[in-house]
Coordinates of C-alpha atoms in Angstrom, one line a residue:
M119 CA 0.1 -0.2 0.1
T120 CA 1.3 3.5 -1.0
L121 CA 0.1 6.0 0.5
E122 CA -0.3 9.4 -1.9
K123 CA 2.0 12.2 -1.0
K124 CA -0.5 15.2 -0.2
R125 CA 0.3 18.0 -2.5
P126 CA 0.3 21.4 -0.6
S127 CA -2.1 23.8 -1.3
P128 CA -0.2 27.3 -3.0
P129 CA -0.9 30.2 -0.4
L130 CA -2.9 32.6 -1.0
G131 CA -2.0 35.9 -0.6
V132 CA -4.1 39.1 -0.5
K133 CA -2.7 39.8 -4.1
G134 CA -3.0 36.5 -5.6
R135 CA -7.0 36.0 -5.1
W136 CA -7.6 39.8 -6.8
W137 CA -5.8 39.2 -9.2
T138 CA -7.8 36.4 -11.1
E139 CA -7.8 35.8 -14.7
K140 CA -11.1 37.1 -14.9
R141 CA -9.5 40.2 -14.0
K142 CA -6.4 39.6 -16.5
N143 CA -8.9 39.8 -19.4
A144 CA -10.7 42.7 -17.8
F145 CA -8.0 45.1 -18.0
S146 CA -6.4 43.4 -20.9
G147 CA -10.1 44.7 -22.3
Y148 CA -9.4 48.0 -21.5
L149 CA -5.9 48.3 -22.6
F150 CA -6.7 48.1 -25.8
I151 CA -10.0 51.2 -25.8
L152 CA -7.8 53.5 -24.1
P153 CA -6.2 55.1 -26.7
F154 CA -9.1 55.7 -28.6
F155 CA -10.3 57.6 -24.3
L156 CA -7.5 59.6 -24.6
L157 CA -7.3 61.2 -27.3
F158 CA -11.0 61.9 -26.8
A159 CA -10.2 63.3 -24.2
V160 CA -7.6 65.5 -25.7
F161 CA -8.6 66.0 -28.6
G162 CA -12.6 66.2 -28.1
L163 CA -13.8 66.4 -24.8
F164 CA -11.1 69.3 -23.6
P165 CA -12.2 71.9 -26.5
I166 CA -15.2 71.6 -25.5
L167 CA -15.8 72.4 -22.0
F168 CA -12.6 74.7 -23.1
S169 CA -15.1 76.1 -25.4
F170 CA -17.9 76.3 -22.8
Q171 CA -15.6 78.3 -20.4
L172 CA -14.1 80.7 -23.2
A173 CA -18.1 82.1 -23.5
F174 CA -17.8 83.5 -20.6
F175 CA -14.4 85.6 -21.1
K176 CA -12.5 88.2 -23.1
W177 CA -9.5 86.4 -25.1
D178 CA -7.3 87.7 -27.6
G179 CA -5.3 84.7 -27.4
L180 CA -2.0 86.0 -25.9
N181 CA -3.4 88.3 -23.1
E182 CA -5.2 86.6 -20.0
K183 CA -7.9 85.8 -20.0
V184 CA -11.1 88.5 -18.8
F185 CA -14.7 87.7 -17.0
V186 CA -17.4 89.0 -19.1
G187 CA -20.2 87.0 -18.4
W188 CA -23.3 86.8 -20.5
E189 CA -21.7 90.0 -22.8
N190 CA -20.0 87.9 -25.3
F191 CA -23.4 86.2 -25.8
Q192 CA -25.0 90.1 -25.8
L193 CA -22.8 90.8 -28.4
I194 CA -23.6 87.9 -30.8
L195 CA -27.2 88.6 -30.4
N196 CA -27.1 91.6 -30.8
D197 CA -24.8 91.6 -34.0
A198 CA -27.8 92.0 -37.3
L199 CA -24.3 89.4 -38.8
F200 CA -24.5 87.0 -37.1
W201 CA -28.9 86.7 -37.5
K202 CA -28.0 87.1 -41.0
S203 CA -25.4 84.6 -40.8
L204 CA -28.2 82.3 -39.1
Y205 CA -30.4 82.9 -42.1
N206 CA -27.9 81.8 -44.8
T207 CA -27.1 79.0 -42.6
F208 CA -30.8 77.5 -43.0
L209 CA -31.4 79.2 -46.5
I210 CA -28.7 77.2 -47.9
G211 CA -29.6 73.6 -45.8
I212 CA -32.6 74.2 -47.3
M213 CA -31.7 75.0 -51.2
G214 CA -28.7 72.0 -51.0
T215 CA -30.4 69.8 -48.9
L216 CA -33.6 69.0 -49.5
P217 CA -33.8 68.4 -53.3
Q218 CA -30.5 66.5 -52.4
L219 CA -32.6 63.6 -50.3
I220 CA -34.8 63.7 -53.2
V221 CA -33.0 62.7 -56.0
A222 CA -30.6 60.8 -54.6
L223 CA -33.5 58.3 -53.4
V224 CA -34.9 58.7 -57.2
L225 CA -31.3 57.4 -57.7
A226 CA -31.4 54.9 -55.2
S227 CA -35.0 53.1 -56.8
A228 CA -33.3 53.4 -59.6
L229 CA -30.1 51.7 -59.0
N230 CA -31.9 49.1 -57.4
S231 CA -34.2 48.2 -60.5
R232 CA -32.8 45.3 -63.1
M233 CA -33.8 46.8 -65.4
V234 CA -30.4 49.9 -65.5
R235 CA -27.7 47.9 -66.6
Y236 CA -23.4 48.3 -65.0
R237 CA -25.0 49.6 -62.0
H238 CA -21.8 48.9 -60.1
L239 CA -20.6 51.9 -61.9
F240 CA -23.2 54.0 -61.5
R241 CA -22.8 53.3 -57.7
V242 CA -19.3 54.2 -58.1
A243 CA -19.7 57.2 -60.1
Y244 CA -22.5 58.6 -58.1
F245 CA -19.8 57.8 -54.7
L246 CA -17.0 59.5 -56.5
P247 CA -17.8 63.3 -55.3
F248 CA -17.8 61.9 -51.3
V249 CA -14.4 60.8 -51.3
T250 CA -12.7 63.9 -53.7
S251 CA -11.6 66.5 -51.7
I252 CA -13.8 68.9 -50.7
V253 CA -10.9 72.6 -51.1
A254 CA -11.0 70.8 -55.3
V255 CA -14.4 70.7 -55.9
S256 CA -14.5 73.8 -54.3
V257 CA -12.0 75.2 -56.9
I258 CA -13.5 74.0 -60.0
F259 CA -17.1 75.1 -59.1
S260 CA -15.6 78.2 -58.8
I261 CA -14.8 78.2 -61.5
I262 CA -18.1 77.0 -63.3
F263 CA -19.6 79.6 -61.0
S264 CA -16.9 82.3 -62.1
S265 CA -18.7 86.1 -62.7
N266 CA -17.1 86.2 -65.8
P267 CA -19.7 86.1 -68.9
A268 CA -17.1 83.2 -70.0
G269 CA -18.0 80.7 -67.7
L270 CA -19.5 77.8 -67.5
A271 CA -22.5 78.5 -65.9
N272 CA -22.9 82.5 -67.2
V273 CA -22.3 81.0 -70.5
L274 CA -25.3 78.2 -70.0
L275 CA -27.6 80.8 -69.4
S276 CA -27.0 83.0 -71.9
W277 CA -27.8 80.6 -74.1
V278 CA -31.6 80.7 -72.3
G279 CA -31.3 84.8 -72.4
I280 CA -30.4 85.5 -69.0
S281 CA -27.8 88.0 -68.3
P282 CA -24.1 86.9 -66.4
I283 CA -24.7 86.9 -63.1
H284 CA -21.9 88.2 -60.7
W285 CA -21.9 84.3 -58.6
D286 CA -19.0 85.8 -55.7
T287 CA -21.1 88.9 -54.8
S288 CA -24.7 89.1 -55.5
E289 CA -26.6 87.7 -52.3
W290 CA -29.5 84.7 -54.1
G291 CA -26.1 84.4 -56.8
V292 CA -23.7 83.0 -53.7
K293 CA -26.4 81.0 -51.9
I294 CA -27.2 79.0 -55.4
A295 CA -23.5 78.5 -55.9
I296 CA -22.9 76.4 -52.0
S297 CA -26.4 74.8 -52.6
V298 CA -25.3 73.6 -56.1
M299 CA -22.3 72.9 -54.3
V300 CA -23.3 70.8 -51.6
F301 CA -25.5 68.8 -53.0
W302 CA -23.1 67.7 -56.0
R303 CA -20.9 66.4 -52.7
W304 CA -23.4 64.4 -50.5
V305 CA -26.1 63.1 -53.7
G306 CA -24.0 59.7 -53.8
Y307 CA -23.4 59.5 -50.0
N308 CA -27.5 59.6 -49.4
T309 CA -27.8 57.5 -52.8
I310 CA -25.8 54.5 -51.4
I311 CA -27.5 54.9 -47.5
Y312 CA -31.0 54.7 -49.3
L313 CA -30.0 51.6 -51.9
A314 CA -28.6 49.6 -49.0
G315 CA -32.1 50.5 -47.5
L316 CA -33.9 49.8 -50.5
Q317 CA -31.9 46.1 -50.9
S318 CA -32.9 44.8 -47.3
I319 CA -36.8 45.4 -48.2
P320 CA -37.6 41.1 -49.0
R321 CA -37.8 41.0 -52.8
E322 CA -40.9 38.0 -51.4
L323 CA -43.1 41.2 -50.7
Y324 CA -42.9 42.7 -53.8
E325 CA -43.5 39.4 -55.8
A326 CA -46.6 38.8 -53.2
A327 CA -47.2 42.1 -54.5
K328 CA -47.7 41.4 -57.9
I329 CA -49.4 38.6 -57.5
D330 CA -52.2 40.6 -55.2
G331 CA -52.5 43.0 -58.9
A332 CA -50.9 46.1 -57.4
S333 CA -49.3 48.7 -59.6
V334 CA -45.9 50.1 -59.1
L335 CA -47.0 53.3 -58.2
Q336 CA -49.1 51.5 -54.8
Q337 CA -45.6 49.3 -54.8
W338 CA -42.9 52.1 -53.8
R339 CA -46.2 54.0 -51.5
H340 CA -46.8 50.7 -49.4
I341 CA -43.8 48.9 -49.8
T342 CA -40.8 51.0 -50.3
L343 CA -41.2 54.1 -49.0
P344 CA -43.3 52.5 -45.6
M345 CA -40.2 49.8 -45.0
L346 CA -37.8 52.8 -45.9
K347 CA -38.8 55.2 -43.4
P348 CA -35.7 54.3 -41.1
V349 CA -33.2 54.9 -43.4
V350 CA -35.2 58.2 -44.4
I351 CA -35.4 59.7 -40.9
F352 CA -31.7 58.6 -40.5
T353 CA -30.2 61.0 -43.3
V354 CA -32.7 63.9 -42.6
F355 CA -31.0 63.6 -39.3
L356 CA -27.8 63.6 -40.8
S357 CA -28.7 66.4 -42.9
T358 CA -30.1 68.4 -41.0
I359 CA -26.6 68.3 -38.6
G360 CA -24.1 68.9 -41.4
S361 CA -26.6 71.7 -42.9
L362 CA -26.0 73.6 -39.9
Q363 CA -22.0 73.0 -39.7
L364 CA -21.4 74.3 -43.3
F365 CA -17.6 75.6 -43.3
T366 CA -15.6 74.4 -46.5
E367 CA -17.8 75.3 -49.4
P368 CA -18.4 78.4 -48.7
L369 CA -14.9 80.0 -47.3
V370 CA -12.8 78.4 -50.3
F371 CA -15.8 79.4 -52.4
M372 CA -15.4 82.7 -51.2
G373 CA -12.1 83.1 -50.2
R374 CA -10.7 85.5 -47.3
N375 CA -12.9 87.9 -48.5
L376 CA -16.0 86.3 -46.3
R377 CA -18.5 87.9 -48.0
E378 CA -22.5 88.5 -45.6
E379 CA -24.3 87.0 -48.5
G380 CA -22.7 83.6 -47.9
M381 CA -21.6 83.8 -44.2
T382 CA -22.8 81.0 -42.5
V383 CA -22.6 79.9 -38.3
V384 CA -19.7 78.1 -38.6
L385 CA -17.6 81.0 -40.7
Y386 CA -19.0 83.5 -38.7
L387 CA -17.4 81.8 -35.0
Y388 CA -14.3 81.4 -37.3
R389 CA -14.1 85.1 -38.7
D390 CA -14.5 86.4 -34.8
A391 CA -11.6 83.1 -33.4
F392 CA -9.4 83.1 -36.6
N393 CA -9.2 87.2 -38.0
Q394 CA -10.6 89.1 -35.3
F395 CA -8.5 87.1 -32.5
A396 CA -12.3 87.5 -30.5
F397 CA -12.2 84.1 -29.1
G398 CA -14.7 85.1 -26.3
T399 CA -17.6 85.9 -28.1
A400 CA -16.6 82.9 -30.8
S401 CA -17.0 80.3 -28.6
A402 CA -20.1 82.5 -27.5
T403 CA -21.3 81.6 -30.8
A404 CA -20.3 77.7 -31.2
V405 CA -22.3 77.5 -27.4
V406 CA -25.3 79.2 -29.7
L407 CA -24.8 76.4 -32.3
F408 CA -24.5 73.7 -29.8
I409 CA -27.9 74.1 -29.0
I410 CA -29.8 75.3 -31.8
I411 CA -28.7 71.5 -32.9
A412 CA -29.0 70.3 -29.9
A413 CA -32.6 71.4 -30.2
F414 CA -33.4 70.0 -33.8
S415 CA -31.9 66.9 -32.4
V416 CA -34.3 67.1 -29.6
L417 CA -37.2 67.6 -32.8
N418 CA -35.7 65.0 -34.7
V419 CA -36.2 62.5 -32.6
L420 CA -39.5 63.1 -31.2
L421 CA -41.1 64.0 -35.0
A422 CA -39.0 60.0 -35.7
N423 CA -40.7 58.7 -32.5
R424 CA -44.6 60.2 -33.6
I425 CA -44.0 59.1 -36.9
G426 CA -43.2 55.5 -35.7
K427 CA -46.2 55.4 -33.7
G428 CA -48.3 56.5 -36.2
G429 CA -47.1 54.6 -38.9
G430 CA -46.7 56.5 -41.5
L431 CA -44.2 58.4 -43.6

C-alpha cells in the first residue's frame, strides 16, 4: 500500500486572490480601448469644455483672460451679421439638402432596379464626389460659377437669354452656387445609404404585391416607403446636422472675403476667432450653435418617434 503524497496548497495572499483570470482579461480589454478615450479626451472633450468656459471670457489668445459674464452672448445676439449668418445657414441648408435627399431616393430606386445595366459602375460614379477632396471640388465649382461672362454657368444662362450673374457677390448667386456644390458632393453618399436600405427589403413582399395586382406606384407607396422609413429619418437627421455645420464649401468658394451673402454660422465664429482674435465671442457663437443643433436633434427624435407610432411617413 502506497501512501499518496498530499500536494501542498498554494499560498493565498491578498494579491493572488484579487488578480484573477477574469480581472486580467478585463484589464487587457480596457488597455485596448484606452487610446481612443485618451485621444477623445485631448482632442474632443477638452476643446468642448474649454469653449464653454471661454464663452464667458474676453480673450485674444495672447493676454490674460478677462471674465465678462454674459457679455459675449449679448454681443453676438445684438449683431445683425450673426442673424444674417443664421438665415444663410438655414436657407443654404434647405436649398442644398432637400432636393439632394429627393434626388438621392430616386437614384437609389433606379440603381436598385434590374432594368438598369452597369449598376456597379453607376454606384462608384455617384459615390466619387463624396471621396473627392472638398478643396478640389470647391476650386472647380469656383471656375464653373465664375462671375466672368465666359464662365460655364453664365454661358449656359446666356443660351436661354439670361444676363451674366455675379455669382460671388450677388445675394442669391452665392447661395445657389454653394447649394449646388453641397448637392453635388452629398447626393451620392445619400444614394448609397438609400440603396442599402432598398436592398434590405425582402423581394417576397413585391412578388406578393404583384400577384395581388398592385401597380408599381402602389408597391412604392405601401411597401418601399414604409420599409425605408428608418433610413429616411437617419439621412434627414445627418443632413440637418451637416447643413448647420456648413463651413468648407463657402470658405473655399468666397476665399478670404467672407462676404455676408454667403456667411454661415460656422464661418461667423471662424471670422471672430482667427481674423479678429475674439475667441470669447467665437466660443459664445459655438455654444449657441451647439444649442441649436441639440434642439434640432431632439426635434428630429420626437418626430421620428411620433412617425413610428403613427405608422406613416
